Amino acid sequence: EKGGYDYFMLKEIAEQPQAIADTLLGRLSERGDIVLDEVRLTDQDLRDVDKVFIVACGTSYHAGMVAKYAIEHWVRIPCEVELASEFRYRDPILDRSTLMIVISQSGETMDTLMALRHAKEQKARVLAICNTNGSTIPRESDAVLYTHGGPEIAVASTKAFVTQLVACYLIGLHLAQIRGVMYADEVAAVVSRLRRTPDNLRELLTRMEDVRELARDLKTASTILFIGRHVGFPVALEGALKLKELAYMHAEGFAAGELKHGPIALIDKGTPVVCVVPSPAGRGVLRDKVVSNIQEVRARGARTIVIAEEGDDEVAAYADHLILVPRTPTLLAPLMTAVPLQILACEIAAARGHDVDQPRNLAKSVTVE
Ligand code: F6R
């Protein structure tokens, strides 16, 4: 049943290219139009939207953080992202022209469900991204875009996360298209890059041996820090979450620019810092900023594990360990950069002798608030 893998988690990590392809399937017309057939909101409803709220928990929240960057960049409407457990306790301002996107693998997470109900009471339109057909969250939503990741057995979310990202990208591109903010050829260009990501990821997955070796090396670390900027920031948070939940180690993700406002004091000789480097193409400024953050932590003794794009040769000079991922447009990069971090956490947990698929104290679906 584990298909030759030691853990469901490893099997599900390996299934990610197919899961992405399945989530894209049937959603893109030959002309590059995006077809969201299960979305029961009219195009006019979506044109009337003047604000987007994305609400979710845990890993799904990290997917939502990435979505915020994509939606604001492509659609040019304000987009907030918030933890479901915080959302309704602060009296958020919602109305008919608010689009609330709830993201949930299981479709049963109580915090997310309660936030959804709160939004509906305020008359917001609710669109769910969900991996479980017929679950409560999509049933109570105005519309649903199902991710076709297939059942996820391991408690730690992996393939659901990447398919949530794909669903978010599709929604962002769809909104941009029907609102006339992006030209058809611009949308088509992103779509064609999205279509290549399963192959890119398949290739990346064939060369993760170094990451496994690194994991054995890091299993006794007392903390591992993760830094990133822009969409690399949620990836850093996700890398740290995976490590906490599976390896029961202290880990923390930071926006790289925040280091100097406090966390840099944590860096000691040999502290492992995983650095997610943005693509040098397009937004080279962002990449250069992260590179200078890497130099800052290195100067204080950190051991740097750098995740960068193929072709960014210069970055090797700052890396104690370099993990290169296939090139993608900046906003799509989390589909690549998150994956070595999943493997790192899984392998560290296994090296520490933990049950990777069933971490202590955790349940696959959290149906209490
Ligand atoms: C982490 C993980 C959890 C879930 C969170 C939300 O690996 O799996 O953080 O992402 O409990 O669950 P869903 O997406 O089912 O609402």
XYZ file of C-alpha atoms and ligand atoms in Angstrom:
385
model
C 0.000 0.000 0.000
C 2.975 2.308 0.521
C 4.066 1.481 -3.012
C 7.559 0.420 -1.989
C 8.204 3.512 0.131
C 9.003 3.340 3.842
C 6.334 5.899 4.671
C 3.139 7.215 3.169
C 4.693 10.636 3.400
C 7.512 9.660 1.018
C 5.003 8.101 -1.336
C 2.896 11.241 -1.267
C 5.937 13.444 -1.846
C 6.738 11.334 -4.890
C 3.149 11.665 -6.121
C 3.337 15.434 -6.234
C 4.132 15.817 -9.952
C 1.091 13.713 -10.832
C -1.058 15.491 -8.248
C -0.201 18.849 -9.820
C -0.925 17.507 -13.299
C -4.270 16.102 -12.105
C -5.253 19.381 -10.501
C -4.491 21.213 -13.755
C -6.297 18.643 -15.876
C -9.426 19.892 -17.568
C -9.018 23.334 -16.075
C -7.140 24.837 -18.971
C -8.541 25.129 -22.463
C -6.359 24.820 -25.532
C -6.559 28.583 -25.969
C -5.136 29.048 -22.526
C -8.480 30.046 -20.982
C -8.965 28.925 -17.451
C -12.063 26.893 -16.836
C -13.154 26.594 -13.245
C -16.125 24.371 -13.804
C -17.062 23.672 -10.206
C -17.170 27.327 -9.340
C -20.789 28.310 -8.935
C -20.143 32.022 -8.758
C -20.870 33.915 -11.953
C -18.170 35.861 -13.724
C -20.134 38.976 -12.796
C -19.993 38.028 -9.099
C -16.243 37.708 -9.431
C -15.946 41.026 -11.270
C -17.796 42.724 -8.421
C -15.279 41.539 -5.851
C -13.257 44.364 -4.354
C -11.384 42.478 -1.652
C -10.167 38.939 -1.090
C -9.708 37.237 2.255
C -7.889 33.934 2.381
C -8.417 31.919 5.537
C -6.917 28.564 6.525
C -4.830 26.719 9.136
C -1.334 25.260 9.208
C 0.087 24.183 5.899
C -3.053 25.313 4.070
C -2.468 28.766 5.543
C 1.018 28.762 4.057
C -0.502 28.006 0.655
C -2.803 30.978 1.269
C 0.170 33.216 2.024
C 1.659 32.345 -1.348
C -1.715 32.996 -2.972
C -1.789 36.520 -1.583
C 1.363 37.420 -3.494
C -0.023 35.920 -6.698
C -3.507 37.417 -6.417
C -2.355 40.922 -5.586
C 0.252 40.846 -8.335
C -2.000 39.423 -11.028
C -5.457 40.693 -10.096
C -4.555 44.013 -8.460
C -7.162 43.798 -5.730
C -6.337 43.851 -2.023
C -5.936 40.386 -0.584
C -5.563 39.544 3.086
C -4.577 36.183 4.453
C -5.354 35.123 7.955
C -5.270 32.153 10.278
C -8.770 30.751 10.613
C -8.446 30.533 14.391
C -7.864 34.285 14.576
C -10.148 35.469 11.823
C -13.548 35.751 13.408
C -12.394 36.985 16.761
C -11.284 40.323 15.404
C -14.529 41.366 13.757
C -13.209 41.458 10.180
C -14.930 43.787 7.713
C -16.689 41.763 5.062
C -19.612 42.293 2.731
C -21.166 41.098 -0.516
C -18.218 42.241 -2.559
C -15.725 40.317 -0.451
C -14.458 37.037 -1.818
C -13.428 34.710 0.961
C -11.207 31.830 -0.127
C -11.012 29.032 2.417
C -8.336 26.387 1.933
C -8.622 22.993 3.556
C -7.261 19.619 2.587
C -9.713 17.690 4.748
C -12.664 20.040 4.399
C -13.477 19.371 8.057
C -11.165 21.697 9.991
C -13.333 23.310 12.642
C -11.483 26.629 12.828
C -11.779 27.052 9.072
C -15.420 26.020 9.068
C -16.260 28.525 11.787
C -14.491 31.301 9.876
C -16.455 30.325 6.767
C -19.765 30.508 8.630
C -18.831 33.864 10.027
C -18.036 35.161 6.526
C -21.337 33.860 5.179
C -23.245 35.632 7.917
C -21.579 38.819 6.735
C -22.740 38.001 3.179
C -19.280 37.410 1.753
C -18.986 34.989 -1.189
C -17.107 31.910 -0.173
C -14.943 29.840 -2.479
C -13.389 26.688 -1.041
C -10.215 24.966 -2.174
C -10.504 21.439 -0.891
C -9.088 17.973 -1.448
C -11.992 15.956 -0.032
C -15.112 15.624 -2.113
C -18.352 16.229 -0.313
C -16.767 17.328 2.969
C -18.370 19.990 5.145
C -16.382 23.048 4.059
C -17.108 22.722 0.330
C -20.735 21.844 1.091
C -21.212 25.078 2.978
C -19.345 27.220 0.440
C -20.804 29.067 -2.545
C -18.303 27.437 -4.808
C -15.501 24.927 -4.684
C -12.385 24.187 -6.601
C -11.329 20.658 -5.766
C -7.677 19.800 -5.729
C -7.134 16.401 -7.297
C -4.312 15.308 -5.051
C -5.933 12.017 -4.139
C -6.229 10.855 -0.534
C -3.453 12.025 1.752
C -2.701 9.438 4.435
C 0.374 10.847 6.176
C -0.585 13.392 8.811
C 1.866 15.940 7.409
C 0.475 17.597 4.331
C 2.625 17.461 1.190
C 0.815 16.761 -2.054
C -2.235 18.598 -0.778
C -0.059 21.678 -0.286
C 1.295 21.781 -3.828
C -2.141 21.186 -5.309
C -3.545 23.975 -3.136
C -0.909 26.242 -4.632
C -1.991 25.220 -8.111
C -5.648 25.895 -7.267
C -4.698 29.330 -5.912
C -2.753 30.153 -9.070
C -5.705 29.097 -11.223
C -8.099 31.252 -9.237
C -5.718 34.211 -9.432
C -5.309 33.856 -13.182
C -9.045 33.366 -13.663
C -9.828 36.528 -11.716
C -7.187 38.474 -13.637
C -8.580 37.214 -16.917
C -12.274 37.894 -16.365
C -11.538 41.280 -14.827
C -9.398 42.194 -17.820
C -6.293 42.916 -15.769
C -4.090 40.474 -17.641
C -3.997 40.003 -21.396
C -4.815 36.548 -22.702
C -1.240 36.017 -23.816
C 0.084 36.909 -20.375
C -2.241 34.381 -18.776
C -1.287 31.811 -21.400
C 2.396 32.350 -20.640
C 1.909 31.594 -16.940
C -0.320 28.645 -17.760
C 2.280 27.128 -20.029
C 4.865 27.416 -17.255
C 2.424 25.826 -14.816
C 1.992 22.936 -17.217
C 5.722 22.310 -17.142
C 5.955 22.153 -13.352
C 5.112 18.424 -13.047
C 8.113 17.578 -15.256
C 10.296 20.080 -13.427
C 9.344 18.514 -10.126
C 9.858 14.972 -11.392
C 13.378 15.930 -12.349
C 14.017 17.585 -8.984
C 12.815 14.505 -7.127
C 15.410 12.327 -8.859
C 18.253 14.188 -7.190
C 17.333 14.409 -3.538
C 20.091 12.082 -2.319
C 22.107 15.025 -0.999
C 19.148 16.182 1.048
C 18.889 12.731 2.622
C 22.541 12.833 3.552
C 22.151 16.307 4.959
C 19.223 15.102 7.056
C 21.371 12.487 8.757
C 23.848 15.229 9.502
C 21.295 17.603 10.972
C 19.405 15.171 13.127
C 21.141 16.266 16.312
C 20.842 20.022 15.731
C 19.142 21.826 18.601
C 17.327 24.223 16.283
C 17.009 24.835 12.582
C 16.069 28.247 11.249
C 14.487 28.979 7.898
C 14.550 32.307 6.081
C 12.938 33.600 2.901
C 11.435 36.667 1.313
C 8.310 37.206 -0.781
C 6.884 33.762 -1.650
C 10.005 32.266 -0.089
C 8.768 33.477 3.299
C 5.765 31.120 3.488
C 8.046 28.361 2.184
C 10.376 29.047 5.120
C 7.427 28.852 7.522
C 6.288 25.624 5.926
C 9.774 24.088 6.149
C 9.885 24.928 9.857
C 6.375 23.580 10.494
C 7.193 20.273 8.828
C 10.298 19.900 10.961
C 8.461 20.689 14.195
C 5.616 18.321 13.560
C 7.683 15.393 12.308
C 11.069 15.644 13.987
C 9.863 17.310 17.224
C 12.717 19.752 16.891
C 12.757 23.436 17.475
C 12.493 25.216 14.164
C 11.393 28.645 13.128
C 10.789 30.438 9.863
C 11.464 34.123 9.398
C 11.078 36.773 6.769
C 14.757 37.219 5.935
C 14.535 40.984 6.346
C 13.307 40.602 9.933
C 16.439 38.827 11.111
C 18.224 41.997 12.046
C 15.228 43.071 14.130
C 15.856 40.341 16.659
C 16.179 36.735 15.549
C 19.741 37.124 14.301
C 20.726 36.951 17.975
C 19.829 33.254 17.822
C 22.633 32.517 15.397
C 25.544 30.776 17.002
C 28.459 28.872 15.613
C 27.089 26.056 13.501
C 23.390 26.998 13.738
C 21.785 25.553 10.613
C 19.918 28.168 8.588
C 17.925 27.093 5.558
C 17.781 29.974 3.087
C 15.206 30.095 0.312
C 16.659 32.236 -2.450
C 14.374 33.896 -5.006
C 15.012 33.622 -8.697
C 17.683 35.989 -10.020
C 15.496 36.578 -13.087
C 12.939 39.361 -13.130
C 13.165 40.405 -9.518
C 16.900 40.209 -9.058
C 16.651 42.809 -6.300
C 14.856 40.368 -4.093
C 17.432 37.682 -4.709
C 20.286 40.055 -3.891
C 18.601 41.020 -0.626
C 18.378 37.392 0.449
C 21.984 36.815 -0.555
C 23.057 39.653 1.739
C 20.964 38.131 4.561
C 22.792 34.860 3.970
C 26.104 36.659 4.263
C 24.935 38.244 7.518
C 24.083 34.912 9.139
C 27.217 33.307 7.819
C 29.357 36.041 9.262
C 27.899 35.033 12.644
C 28.787 31.401 12.253
C 25.625 29.924 10.710
C 25.828 26.809 8.631
C 23.856 27.712 5.507
C 21.670 25.359 3.541
C 20.786 27.296 0.441
C 17.914 26.518 -1.895
C 18.395 28.409 -5.130
C 17.497 28.258 -8.768
C 19.573 26.390 -11.324
C 21.816 28.844 -13.088
C 22.293 31.016 -10.023
C 25.926 29.925 -9.810
C 27.134 32.821 -7.761
C 25.102 31.764 -4.728
C 27.271 28.680 -4.228
C 29.877 30.901 -2.621
C 27.580 31.454 0.369
C 26.291 27.931 0.755
C 27.614 25.208 3.006
C 25.033 23.011 1.282
C 23.480 23.979 -2.005
C 20.189 22.587 -3.281
C 19.352 23.699 -6.798
C 15.769 23.629 -8.052
C 14.474 23.961 -11.623
C 13.804 27.471 -12.886
C 10.274 28.783 -12.610
C 8.676 32.216 -12.649
C 9.033 33.805 -9.199
C 5.434 33.297 -8.097
C 5.452 29.599 -9.003
C 8.728 28.870 -7.224
C 7.140 27.428 -4.040
C 6.050 24.414 -6.135
C 9.758 23.599 -6.317
C 11.372 25.082 -3.215
C 8.956 23.540 -0.699
C 9.736 20.013 -1.821
C 13.340 19.606 -0.593
C 12.118 20.955 2.767
C 9.449 18.254 2.972
C 12.094 15.630 2.323
C 14.496 17.187 4.795
C 11.904 17.098 7.591
C 10.786 13.588 6.738
C 14.330 12.229 6.670
C 15.402 14.007 9.855
C 12.343 12.599 11.619
C 13.100 9.107 10.329
C 16.751 9.431 11.375
C 15.570 10.371 14.861
C 13.437 7.256 14.918
C 10.006 8.877 14.798
C 6.848 7.611 13.201
C 6.810 9.912 10.202
C 3.249 9.184 9.158
C 1.722 9.486 12.623
C 3.498 12.184 14.604
C 2.638 12.364 18.278
C -0.199 14.632 19.427
C -1.459 15.281 15.898
C -4.523 14.202 13.950
C -5.112 14.320 10.204
C -8.245 16.308 10.551
C -8.723 18.748 13.376
C -12.414 18.886 14.139
C -12.219 20.836 17.375
C -11.624 24.552 17.743
C 0.717 20.200 8.506
C -0.719 19.926 8.425
C -1.674 20.832 9.135
C -2.895 21.126 8.247
C -3.925 21.948 9.037
C -5.115 22.305 8.156
O 1.463 19.279 7.782
O -1.114 18.992 7.795
O -1.052 22.025 9.500
O -2.470 21.799 7.108
O -4.365 21.226 10.138
O -5.775 21.166 7.702
P -6.782 21.229 6.507
O -6.033 21.658 5.297
O -7.340 19.843 6.387
O -7.837 22.245 6.868
